[in-house]
Coordinates of C-alpha atoms (C1' of nucleotides) in Angstrom, one line a residue:
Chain A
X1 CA 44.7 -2.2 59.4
X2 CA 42.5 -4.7 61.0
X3 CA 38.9 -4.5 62.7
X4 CA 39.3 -5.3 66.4
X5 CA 35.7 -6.0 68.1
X6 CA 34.9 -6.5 71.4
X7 CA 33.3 -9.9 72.3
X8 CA 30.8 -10.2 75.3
X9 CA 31.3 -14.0 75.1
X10 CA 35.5 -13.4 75.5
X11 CA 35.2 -9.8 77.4
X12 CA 38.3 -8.6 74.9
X13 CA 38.6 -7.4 71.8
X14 CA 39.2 -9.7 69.2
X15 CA 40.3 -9.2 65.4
X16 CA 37.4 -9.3 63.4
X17 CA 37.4 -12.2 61.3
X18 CA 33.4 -12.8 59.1
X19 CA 33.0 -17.0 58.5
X20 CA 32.2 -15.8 55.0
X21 CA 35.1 -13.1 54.0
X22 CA 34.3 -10.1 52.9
X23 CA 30.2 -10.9 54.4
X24 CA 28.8 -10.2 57.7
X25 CA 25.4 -11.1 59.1
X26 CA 24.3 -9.4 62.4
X27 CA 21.5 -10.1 64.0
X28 CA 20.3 -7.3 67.0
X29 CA 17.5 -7.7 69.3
X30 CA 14.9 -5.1 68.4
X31 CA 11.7 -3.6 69.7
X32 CA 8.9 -5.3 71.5
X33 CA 6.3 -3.2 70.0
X34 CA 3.4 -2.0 72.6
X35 CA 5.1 1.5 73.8
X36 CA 7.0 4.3 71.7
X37 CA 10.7 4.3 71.6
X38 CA 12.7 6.0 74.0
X39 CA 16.5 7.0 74.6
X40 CA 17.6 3.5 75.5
X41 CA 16.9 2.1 72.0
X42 CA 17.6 5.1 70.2
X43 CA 21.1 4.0 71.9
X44 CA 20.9 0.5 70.4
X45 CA 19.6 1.6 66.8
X46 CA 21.9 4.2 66.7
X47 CA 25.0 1.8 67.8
X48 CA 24.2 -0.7 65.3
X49 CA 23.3 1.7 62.6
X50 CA 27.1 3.2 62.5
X51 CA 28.3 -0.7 63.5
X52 CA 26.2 -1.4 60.3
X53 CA 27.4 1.6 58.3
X54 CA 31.0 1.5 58.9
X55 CA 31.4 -2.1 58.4
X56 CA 30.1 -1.5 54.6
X57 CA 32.1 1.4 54.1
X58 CA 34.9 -0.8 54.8
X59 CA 34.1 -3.1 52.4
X60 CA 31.9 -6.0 53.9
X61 CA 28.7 -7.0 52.7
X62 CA 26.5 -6.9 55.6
X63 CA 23.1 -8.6 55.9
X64 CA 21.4 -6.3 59.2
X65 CA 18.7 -8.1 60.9
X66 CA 16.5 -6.5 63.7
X67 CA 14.0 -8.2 64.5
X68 CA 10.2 -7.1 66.2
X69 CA 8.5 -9.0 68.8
X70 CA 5.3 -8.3 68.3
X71 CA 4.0 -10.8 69.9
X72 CA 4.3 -11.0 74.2
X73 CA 3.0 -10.3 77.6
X74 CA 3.1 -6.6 77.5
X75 CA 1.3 -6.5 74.3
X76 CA -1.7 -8.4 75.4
X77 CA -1.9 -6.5 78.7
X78 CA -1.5 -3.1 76.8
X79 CA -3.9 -4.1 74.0
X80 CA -6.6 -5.5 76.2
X81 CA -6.8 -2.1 78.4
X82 CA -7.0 0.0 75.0
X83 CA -9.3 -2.5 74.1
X84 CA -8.1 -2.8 71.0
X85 CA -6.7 -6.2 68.8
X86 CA -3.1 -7.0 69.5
X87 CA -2.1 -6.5 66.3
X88 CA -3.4 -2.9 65.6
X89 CA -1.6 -2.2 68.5
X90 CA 1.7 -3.6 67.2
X91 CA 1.1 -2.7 63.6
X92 CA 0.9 1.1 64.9
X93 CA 3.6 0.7 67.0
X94 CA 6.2 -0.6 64.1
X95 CA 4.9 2.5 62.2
X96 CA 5.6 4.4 65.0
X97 CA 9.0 3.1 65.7
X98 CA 9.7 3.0 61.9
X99 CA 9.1 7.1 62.0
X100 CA 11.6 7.4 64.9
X101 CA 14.3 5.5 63.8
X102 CA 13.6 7.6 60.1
X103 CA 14.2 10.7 61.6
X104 CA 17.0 9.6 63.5
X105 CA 18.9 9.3 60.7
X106 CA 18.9 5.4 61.3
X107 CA 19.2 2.8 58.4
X108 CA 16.9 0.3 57.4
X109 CA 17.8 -3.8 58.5
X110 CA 17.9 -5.8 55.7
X111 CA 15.4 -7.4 57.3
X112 CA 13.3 -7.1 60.2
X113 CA 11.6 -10.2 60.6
X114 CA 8.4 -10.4 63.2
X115 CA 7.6 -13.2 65.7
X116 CA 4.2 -13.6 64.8
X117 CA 5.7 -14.4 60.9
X118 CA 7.5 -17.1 62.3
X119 CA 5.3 -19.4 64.4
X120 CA 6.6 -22.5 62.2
X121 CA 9.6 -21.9 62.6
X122 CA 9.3 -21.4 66.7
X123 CA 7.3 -24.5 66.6
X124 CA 9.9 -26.5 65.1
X125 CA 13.0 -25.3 67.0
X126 CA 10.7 -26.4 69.8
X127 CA 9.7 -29.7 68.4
X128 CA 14.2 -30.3 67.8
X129 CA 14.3 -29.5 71.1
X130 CA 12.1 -31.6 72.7
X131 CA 13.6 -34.6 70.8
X132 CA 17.0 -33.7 71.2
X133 CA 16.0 -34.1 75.4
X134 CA 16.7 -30.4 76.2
X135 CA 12.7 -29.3 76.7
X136 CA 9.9 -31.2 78.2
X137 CA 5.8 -30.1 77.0
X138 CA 4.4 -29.6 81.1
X139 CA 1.0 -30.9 82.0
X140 CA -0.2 -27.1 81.8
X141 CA 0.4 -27.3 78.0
X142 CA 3.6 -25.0 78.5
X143 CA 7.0 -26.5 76.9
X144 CA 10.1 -25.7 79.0
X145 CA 13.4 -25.9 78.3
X146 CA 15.6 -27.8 81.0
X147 CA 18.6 -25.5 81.7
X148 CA 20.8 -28.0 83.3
X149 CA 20.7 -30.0 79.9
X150 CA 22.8 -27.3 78.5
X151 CA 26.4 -27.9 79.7
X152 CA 27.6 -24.0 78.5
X153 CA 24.5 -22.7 79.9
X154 CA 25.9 -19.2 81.5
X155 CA 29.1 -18.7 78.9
X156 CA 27.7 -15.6 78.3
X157 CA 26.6 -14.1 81.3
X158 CA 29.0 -15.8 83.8
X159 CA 26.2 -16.9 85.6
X160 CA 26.8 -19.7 87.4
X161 CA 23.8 -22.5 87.6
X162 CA 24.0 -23.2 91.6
X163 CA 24.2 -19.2 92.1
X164 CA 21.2 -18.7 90.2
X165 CA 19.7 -21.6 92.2
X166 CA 20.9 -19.8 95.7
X167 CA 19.4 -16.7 94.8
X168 CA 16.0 -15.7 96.5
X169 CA 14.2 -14.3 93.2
X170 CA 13.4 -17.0 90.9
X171 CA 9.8 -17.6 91.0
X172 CA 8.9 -20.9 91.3
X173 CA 6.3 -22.2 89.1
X174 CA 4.7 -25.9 89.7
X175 CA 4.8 -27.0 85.9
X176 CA 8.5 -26.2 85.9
X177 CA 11.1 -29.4 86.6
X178 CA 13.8 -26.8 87.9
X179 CA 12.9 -23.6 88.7
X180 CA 15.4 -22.2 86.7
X181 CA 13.5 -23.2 83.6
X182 CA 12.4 -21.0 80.8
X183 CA 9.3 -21.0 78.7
X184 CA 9.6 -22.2 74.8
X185 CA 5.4 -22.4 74.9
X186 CA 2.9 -20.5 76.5
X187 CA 0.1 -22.2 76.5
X188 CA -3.5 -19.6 75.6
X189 CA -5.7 -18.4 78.2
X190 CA -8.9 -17.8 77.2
X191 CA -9.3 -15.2 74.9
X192 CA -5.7 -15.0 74.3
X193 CA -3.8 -14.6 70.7
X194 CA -3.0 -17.9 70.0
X195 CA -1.7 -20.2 67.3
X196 CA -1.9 -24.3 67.1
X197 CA 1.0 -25.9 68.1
X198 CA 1.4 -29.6 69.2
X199 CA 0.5 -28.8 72.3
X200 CA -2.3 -27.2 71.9
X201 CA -3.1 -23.6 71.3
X202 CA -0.4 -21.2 72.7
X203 CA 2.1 -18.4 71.9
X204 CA 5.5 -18.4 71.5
X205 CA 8.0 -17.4 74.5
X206 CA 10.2 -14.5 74.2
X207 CA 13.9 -16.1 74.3
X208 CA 12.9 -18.9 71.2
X209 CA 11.3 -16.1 69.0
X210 CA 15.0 -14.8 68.4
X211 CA 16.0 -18.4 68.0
X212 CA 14.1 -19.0 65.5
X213 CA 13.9 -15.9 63.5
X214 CA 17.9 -15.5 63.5
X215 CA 18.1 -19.5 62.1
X216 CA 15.9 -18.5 59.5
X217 CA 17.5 -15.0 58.5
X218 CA 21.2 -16.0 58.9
X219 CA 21.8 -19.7 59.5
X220 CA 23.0 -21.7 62.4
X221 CA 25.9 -19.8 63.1
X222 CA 26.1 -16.1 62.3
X223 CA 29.3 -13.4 62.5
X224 CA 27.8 -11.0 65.0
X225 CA 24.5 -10.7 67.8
X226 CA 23.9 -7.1 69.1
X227 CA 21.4 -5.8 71.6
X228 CA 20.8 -4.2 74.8
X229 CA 22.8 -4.3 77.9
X230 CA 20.1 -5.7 79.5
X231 CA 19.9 -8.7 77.3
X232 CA 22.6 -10.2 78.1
X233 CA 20.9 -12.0 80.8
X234 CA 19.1 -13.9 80.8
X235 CA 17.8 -13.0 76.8
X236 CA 20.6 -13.9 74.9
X237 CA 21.9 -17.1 77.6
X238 CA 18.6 -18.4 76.6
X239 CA 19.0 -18.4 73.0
X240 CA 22.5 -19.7 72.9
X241 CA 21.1 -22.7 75.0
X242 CA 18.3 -23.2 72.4
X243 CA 20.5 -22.3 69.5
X244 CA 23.4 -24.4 70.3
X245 CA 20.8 -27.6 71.5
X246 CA 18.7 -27.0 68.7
X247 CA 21.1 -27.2 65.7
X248 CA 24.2 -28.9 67.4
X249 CA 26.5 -26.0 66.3
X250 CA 28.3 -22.9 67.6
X251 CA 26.2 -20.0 67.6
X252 CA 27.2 -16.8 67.4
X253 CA 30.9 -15.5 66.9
X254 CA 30.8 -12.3 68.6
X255 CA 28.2 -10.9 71.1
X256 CA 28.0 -6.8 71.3
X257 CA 26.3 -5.5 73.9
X258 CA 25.6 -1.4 73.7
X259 CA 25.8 0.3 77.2
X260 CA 23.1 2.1 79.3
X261 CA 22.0 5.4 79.1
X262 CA 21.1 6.4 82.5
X263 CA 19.3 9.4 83.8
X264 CA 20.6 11.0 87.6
X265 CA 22.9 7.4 87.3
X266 CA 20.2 5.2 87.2
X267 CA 19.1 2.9 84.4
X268 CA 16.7 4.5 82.1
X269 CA 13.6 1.7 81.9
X270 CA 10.7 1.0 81.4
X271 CA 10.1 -0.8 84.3
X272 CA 11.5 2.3 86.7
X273 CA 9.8 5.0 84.5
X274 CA 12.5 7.3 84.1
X275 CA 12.6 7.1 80.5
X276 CA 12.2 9.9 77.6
X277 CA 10.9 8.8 74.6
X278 CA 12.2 9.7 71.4
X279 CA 9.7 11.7 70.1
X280 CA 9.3 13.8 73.4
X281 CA 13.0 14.9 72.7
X282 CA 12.6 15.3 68.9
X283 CA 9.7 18.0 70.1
X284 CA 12.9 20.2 71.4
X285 CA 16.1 19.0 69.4
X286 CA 17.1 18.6 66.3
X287 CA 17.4 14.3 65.6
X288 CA 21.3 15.0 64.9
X289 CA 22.0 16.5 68.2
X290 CA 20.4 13.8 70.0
X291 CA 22.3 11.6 67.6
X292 CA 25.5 13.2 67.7
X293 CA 25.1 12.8 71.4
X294 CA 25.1 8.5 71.3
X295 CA 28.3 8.7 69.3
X296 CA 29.6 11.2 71.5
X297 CA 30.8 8.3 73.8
X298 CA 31.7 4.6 73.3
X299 CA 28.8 2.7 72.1
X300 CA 29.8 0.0 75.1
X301 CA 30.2 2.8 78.2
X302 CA 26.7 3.9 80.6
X303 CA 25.9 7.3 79.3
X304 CA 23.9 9.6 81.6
X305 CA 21.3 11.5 79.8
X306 CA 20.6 15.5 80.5
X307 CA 19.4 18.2 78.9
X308 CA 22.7 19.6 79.7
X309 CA 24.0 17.1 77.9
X310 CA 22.3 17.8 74.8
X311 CA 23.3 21.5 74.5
X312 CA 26.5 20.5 74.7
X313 CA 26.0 18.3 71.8
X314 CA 24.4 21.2 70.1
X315 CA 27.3 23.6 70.6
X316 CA 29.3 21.0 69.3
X317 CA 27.5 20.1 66.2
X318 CA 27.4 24.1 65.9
X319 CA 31.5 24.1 65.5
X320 CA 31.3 21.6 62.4
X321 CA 28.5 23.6 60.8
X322 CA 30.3 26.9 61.4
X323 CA 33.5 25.2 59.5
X324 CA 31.0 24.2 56.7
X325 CA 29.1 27.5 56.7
X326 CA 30.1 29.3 53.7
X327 CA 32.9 26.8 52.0
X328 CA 32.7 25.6 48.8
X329 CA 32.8 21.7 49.2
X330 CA 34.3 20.1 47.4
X331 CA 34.0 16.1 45.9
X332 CA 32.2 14.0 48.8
X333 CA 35.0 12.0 49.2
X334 CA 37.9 10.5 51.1
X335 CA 41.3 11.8 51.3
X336 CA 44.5 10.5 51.7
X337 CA 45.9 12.2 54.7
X338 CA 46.2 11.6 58.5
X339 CA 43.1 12.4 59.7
X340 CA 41.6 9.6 57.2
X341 CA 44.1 7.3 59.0
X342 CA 43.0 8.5 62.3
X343 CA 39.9 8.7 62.0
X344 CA 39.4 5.0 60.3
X345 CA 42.1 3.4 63.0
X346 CA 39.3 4.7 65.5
X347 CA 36.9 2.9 64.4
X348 CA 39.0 0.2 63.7
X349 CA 39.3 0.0 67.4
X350 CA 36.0 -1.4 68.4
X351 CA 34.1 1.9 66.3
X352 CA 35.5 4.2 68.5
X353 CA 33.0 6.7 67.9
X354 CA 34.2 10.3 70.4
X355 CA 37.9 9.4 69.2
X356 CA 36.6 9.2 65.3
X357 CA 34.7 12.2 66.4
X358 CA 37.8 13.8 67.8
X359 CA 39.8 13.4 64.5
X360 CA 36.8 15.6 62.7
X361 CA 37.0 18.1 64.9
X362 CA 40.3 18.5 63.9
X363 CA 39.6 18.4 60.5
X364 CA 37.2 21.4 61.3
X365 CA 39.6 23.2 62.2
X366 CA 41.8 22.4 59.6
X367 CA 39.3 23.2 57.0
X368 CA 39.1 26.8 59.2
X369 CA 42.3 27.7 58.5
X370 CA 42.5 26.4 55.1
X371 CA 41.8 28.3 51.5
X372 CA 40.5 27.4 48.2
X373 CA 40.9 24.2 46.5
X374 CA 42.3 22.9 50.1
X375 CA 39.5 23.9 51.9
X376 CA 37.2 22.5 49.8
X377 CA 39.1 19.1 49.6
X378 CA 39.1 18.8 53.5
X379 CA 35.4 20.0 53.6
X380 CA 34.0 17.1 51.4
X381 CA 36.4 15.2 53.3
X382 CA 34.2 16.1 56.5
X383 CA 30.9 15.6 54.9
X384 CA 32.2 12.2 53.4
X385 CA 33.6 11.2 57.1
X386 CA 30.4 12.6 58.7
X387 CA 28.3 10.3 56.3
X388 CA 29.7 7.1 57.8
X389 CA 28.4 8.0 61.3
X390 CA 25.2 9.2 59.8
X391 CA 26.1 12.9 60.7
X392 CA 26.9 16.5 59.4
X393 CA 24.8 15.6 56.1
X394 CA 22.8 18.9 56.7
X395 CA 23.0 22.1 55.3
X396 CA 24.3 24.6 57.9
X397 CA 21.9 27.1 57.0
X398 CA 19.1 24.6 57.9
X399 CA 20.6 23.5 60.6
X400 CA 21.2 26.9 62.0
X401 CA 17.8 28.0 61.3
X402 CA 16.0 25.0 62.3
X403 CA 13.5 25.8 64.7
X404 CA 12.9 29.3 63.8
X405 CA 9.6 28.4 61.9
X406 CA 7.8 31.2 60.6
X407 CA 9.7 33.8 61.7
X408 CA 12.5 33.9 58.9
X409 CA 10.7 36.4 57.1
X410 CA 10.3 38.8 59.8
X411 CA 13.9 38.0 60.7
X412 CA 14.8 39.0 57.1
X413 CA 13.0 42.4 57.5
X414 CA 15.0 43.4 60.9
X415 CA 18.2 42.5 59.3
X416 CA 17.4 45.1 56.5
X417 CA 16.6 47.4 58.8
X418 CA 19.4 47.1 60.5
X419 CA 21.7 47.2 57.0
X420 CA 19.7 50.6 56.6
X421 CA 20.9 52.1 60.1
X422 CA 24.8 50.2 59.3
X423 CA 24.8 52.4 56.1
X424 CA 23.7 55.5 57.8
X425 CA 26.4 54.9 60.5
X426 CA 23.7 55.2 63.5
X427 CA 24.9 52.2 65.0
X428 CA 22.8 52.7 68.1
X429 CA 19.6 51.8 66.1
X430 CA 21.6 49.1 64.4
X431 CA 22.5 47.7 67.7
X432 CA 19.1 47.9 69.1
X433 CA 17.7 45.8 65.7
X434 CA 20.2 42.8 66.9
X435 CA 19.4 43.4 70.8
X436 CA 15.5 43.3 69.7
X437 CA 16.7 39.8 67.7
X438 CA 19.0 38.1 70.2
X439 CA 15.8 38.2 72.7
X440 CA 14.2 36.0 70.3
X441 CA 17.4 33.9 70.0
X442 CA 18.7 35.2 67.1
X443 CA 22.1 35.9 66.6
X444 CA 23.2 37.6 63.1
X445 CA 26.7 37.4 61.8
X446 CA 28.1 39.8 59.5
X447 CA 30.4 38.4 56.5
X448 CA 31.8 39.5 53.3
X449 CA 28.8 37.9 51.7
X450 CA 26.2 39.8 53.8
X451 CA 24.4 39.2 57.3
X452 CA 23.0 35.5 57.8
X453 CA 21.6 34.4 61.3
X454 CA 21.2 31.5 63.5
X455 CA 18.6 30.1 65.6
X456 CA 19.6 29.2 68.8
Chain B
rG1 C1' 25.1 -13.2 98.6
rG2 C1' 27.1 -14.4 93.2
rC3 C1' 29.0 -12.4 88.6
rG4 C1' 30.6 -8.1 85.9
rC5 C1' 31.8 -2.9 84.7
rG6 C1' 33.5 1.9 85.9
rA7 C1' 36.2 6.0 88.8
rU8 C1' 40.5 11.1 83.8
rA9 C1' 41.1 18.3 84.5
rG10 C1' 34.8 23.1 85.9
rC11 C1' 31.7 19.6 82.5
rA12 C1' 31.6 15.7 78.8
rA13 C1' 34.8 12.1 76.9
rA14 C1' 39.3 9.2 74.4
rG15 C1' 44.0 7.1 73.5
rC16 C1' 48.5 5.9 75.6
rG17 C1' 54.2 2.8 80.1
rG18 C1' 58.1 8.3 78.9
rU19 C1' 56.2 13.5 73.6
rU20 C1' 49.2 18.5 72.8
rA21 C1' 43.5 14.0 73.0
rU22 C1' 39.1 16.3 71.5
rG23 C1' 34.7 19.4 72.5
rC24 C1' 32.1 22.7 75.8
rA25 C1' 33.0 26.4 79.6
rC26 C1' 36.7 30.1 81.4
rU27 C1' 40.8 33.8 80.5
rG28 C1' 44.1 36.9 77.3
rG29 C1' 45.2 38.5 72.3
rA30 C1' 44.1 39.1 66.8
rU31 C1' 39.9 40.2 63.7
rU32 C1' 35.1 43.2 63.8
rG33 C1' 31.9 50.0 64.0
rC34 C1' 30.2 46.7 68.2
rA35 C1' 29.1 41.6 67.8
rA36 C1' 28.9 36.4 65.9
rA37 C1' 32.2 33.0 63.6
rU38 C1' 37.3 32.1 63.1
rC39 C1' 42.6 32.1 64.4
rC40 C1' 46.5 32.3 68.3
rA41 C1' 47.7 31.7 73.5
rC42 C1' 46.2 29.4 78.2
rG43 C1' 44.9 23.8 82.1
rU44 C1' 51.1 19.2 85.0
rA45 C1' 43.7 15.9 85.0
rG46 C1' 43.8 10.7 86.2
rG47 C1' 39.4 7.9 93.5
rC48 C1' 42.9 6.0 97.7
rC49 C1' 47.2 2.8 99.3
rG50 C1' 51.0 -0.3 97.9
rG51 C1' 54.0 -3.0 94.1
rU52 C1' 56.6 -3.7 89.2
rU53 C1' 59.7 -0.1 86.3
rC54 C1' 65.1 4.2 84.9
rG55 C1' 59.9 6.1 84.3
rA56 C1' 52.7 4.6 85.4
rC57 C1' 46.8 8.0 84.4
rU58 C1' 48.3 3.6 81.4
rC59 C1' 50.7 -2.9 84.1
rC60 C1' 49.8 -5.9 89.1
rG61 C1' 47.5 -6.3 94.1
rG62 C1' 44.4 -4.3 97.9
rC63 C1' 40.8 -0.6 99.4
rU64 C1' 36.8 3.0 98.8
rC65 C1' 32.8 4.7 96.1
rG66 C1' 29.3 4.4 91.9
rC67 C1' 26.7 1.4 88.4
rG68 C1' 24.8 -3.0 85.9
rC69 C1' 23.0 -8.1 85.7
rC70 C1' 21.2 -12.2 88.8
rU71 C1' 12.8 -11.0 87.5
rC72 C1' 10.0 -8.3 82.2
rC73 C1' 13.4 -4.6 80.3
rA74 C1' 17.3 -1.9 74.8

RNA sequence: GGCGCGAUAGCAAAGCGGUUAUGCACUGGAUUGCAAAUCCACGUAGGCCGGUUCGACUCCGGCUCGCGCCUCCA
């Protein structure tokens, strides 16, 4: 079978074909660290932590770069009200991040290289440019890089030059030879973070950060660049015109681009406020629910984001634990039968995630009706399969009991009870111990083993 | 205005030119003291209008609606 990806820069799917076989290097645009994380990079993470996971459990040596801009606008607005340095406020913002991601079940990159580690290397990809004729240093002490230099400028995006030019919402600055112009430079106001640079003191711009850092990490031309949706313009345009002037070779292979999630159909941003972080959602579900729930849909389609939504991804997780609960698993493994074809030809397909997840569910209910040695085959099987999305690698007892805190022990002493009243046959009183329970959520299932609960 | 994406059963969400997606919810049955879980059974869904085809949810064209980008944004 072969790896079919979908390329942004094409718009089709393409066979997925490394420079270096059997390596990979993917760069994705991380976090620009003033604010905690919320659904919309959880999305991202999570879409590049499977892309990630499944392309080394196919064999590929992957080198996963995400990089931090810690180093920006919003950063030095956000610090100066806190009144804090800029760097504490990144520095507890990475450790922030670092915890979400962690308890979304998300992989380390192999690196995760920050702007503000890199000013030599911004400052040289802006000296090559400058040289090269595609950036001009304005009398402001900005550097700018001249758009129209760059004959594929808008591969990407489709954007086309004269379009851009029509429309009403560029700002015009003075400094700026054409409007459409982007910052390489930004030269310090008082009292700014600032590092020396030829042209005077200043901070890098946004687009040439990932420039830079992604030159350094993986070379001049790389396998695979992942972010946002939004990125896509004019973020990633911008680098490709800088990457491609800069070193005079072809950039990236394949662009991926992870879709929205949306709240009431709308874009959840920062910029329109409608976001929920990830911790505020990790207060009232369980990480694997609200990861289940990003691979519960195509990494590249708009998701719209409920609390609906997540109970739904909780009853579903609740149908793989149930097939789990109880069996003897067997050897963590793969095995040879059609849903390992099925489930690794869906991800084969552009890491078809709700068709992979389709296959397990079949599984589950394979392993349901299955006995012994079988059932314990096709139950590693699932916990093997489940471990290259990053899922199902709980025990069912914890995960049916998370959230019950303290209360186990008293939960204990009611089922007893109850046991009591079973053996004296007054199943009224029995009754009344599991009515008293399921008010609290609880719901006890009998089996051959005893009574265990859940926590719903 | 420019460029692009989407429209699938009650909900969510996939594949596919002709054969069951999958899950949740619903209904009936088995099982259970009663439940829970599980198993079995149960849904002719594919925005609208044309076209291609022996046959289209699946290809082509048009339309309508929704969304995204065009400004910082994951």
């Amino acid at each position: 079978m072969t790896l079919s990806v979908y390329n942004t820069l094409t718009r089709q799917k393409e066979v997925f074909t490394p420079l270096v076989p059997g390596k990979v290097g993917m760069y994705v645009c991380g976090m620009t660290v003033y604010d905690y994380c919320h659904l919309g990079h959880a999305r991202v993470m999570i879409a590049f932590d499977v892309i990630a996971r499944y392309l080394r459990h196919r064999g590929f040596e992957v080198n996963y770069v995400r990089n931090i801009t810690d180093i920006d606008d919003k950063i030095i607005t956000r610090a100066n009200e806190n009144g804090e340095a800029f760097n504490v406020l990144t520095e507890r913002f990475i450790d922030e991040m670092h915890k979400d991601s962690a308890s979304l079940g998300i992989e380390m990159p192999d690196a995760e290289p920050r702007a503000t580690a890199h000013i030599d290397d911004i400052v040289a990809l802006i000296e090559t440019l400058i040289d090269k004729g595609f950036a001009y240093p304005a009398a402001n002490g900005d550097v700018y890089y001249s758009v129209r230099k760059f004959d594929g400028y808008g591969k990407l995006s489709g954007k086309v030059l004269d379009e851009l030019e029509a429309g009403a919402r560029i700002g015009v600055d003075e400094h700026k030879q054409d409007p459409l112009d982007f910052v390489l430079w930004k030269s310090a106001k008082p009292d700014e973070p600032h590092w020396e640079s030829p042209w005077g003191i200043g901070r890098p711009g946004w687009h040439v950060e990932c420039s830079a850092m992604s030159k350094c990490c993986l070379g001049n031309t790389f396998d695979i660049h992942g972010g946002g949706p939004d990125l896509k313009f004019p973020h990633h345009e911008n680098e490709i015109a800088q990457s491609e002037a800069a070193n005079g070779a072809h950039y990236v292979n394949t662009w991926m681009h992870a879709g929205a999630v949306r709240v009431d159909g709308e874009k959840m941003s920062k910029s329109l406020g409608n976001f929920f972080t990830i911790r505020e959602i990790l207060d009232k579900y369980p990480a694997e629910v609200v990861r289940f729930l990003l691979l519960s849909s195509q990494y590249r389609s708009a998701i719209n984001y409920s609390e609906e939504s997540l109970k739904e991804s909780h009853t579903r997780l609740e149908r793989f634990y149930n097939a789990l609960d109880g069996v003897e698993v067997g050897a963590i493994e793969d095995v040879e039968n059609d849903f390992s074809a099925r489930f690794h030809a869906a991800m084969d397909d552009d890491f078809n995630t709700p068709e992979a997840i389709a296959v397990l569910f079949e599984l589950a209910r394979a392993i349901n009706k299955a006995e012994g040695a079988e059932q314990a085959a096709l139950a590693g099987q699932l916990r093997y399969l489940g471990s290259v999305l990053g899922c199902l690698q709980s025990e069912p007892k914890d995960f049916f009991q998370a959230g019950a805190g303290d209360e186990a022990d008293w939960i204990e002493t009611m089922i007893q009870q109850r046991l009591d009243a079973k053996k004296a046959k007054d199943f009224a009183a029995a009754d009344a111990v599991r009515d008293t329970l399921a008010a609290k959520g609880i719901v006890l299932k009998d089996g051959p083993e005893g009574t265990t609960w859940i926590k719903q």
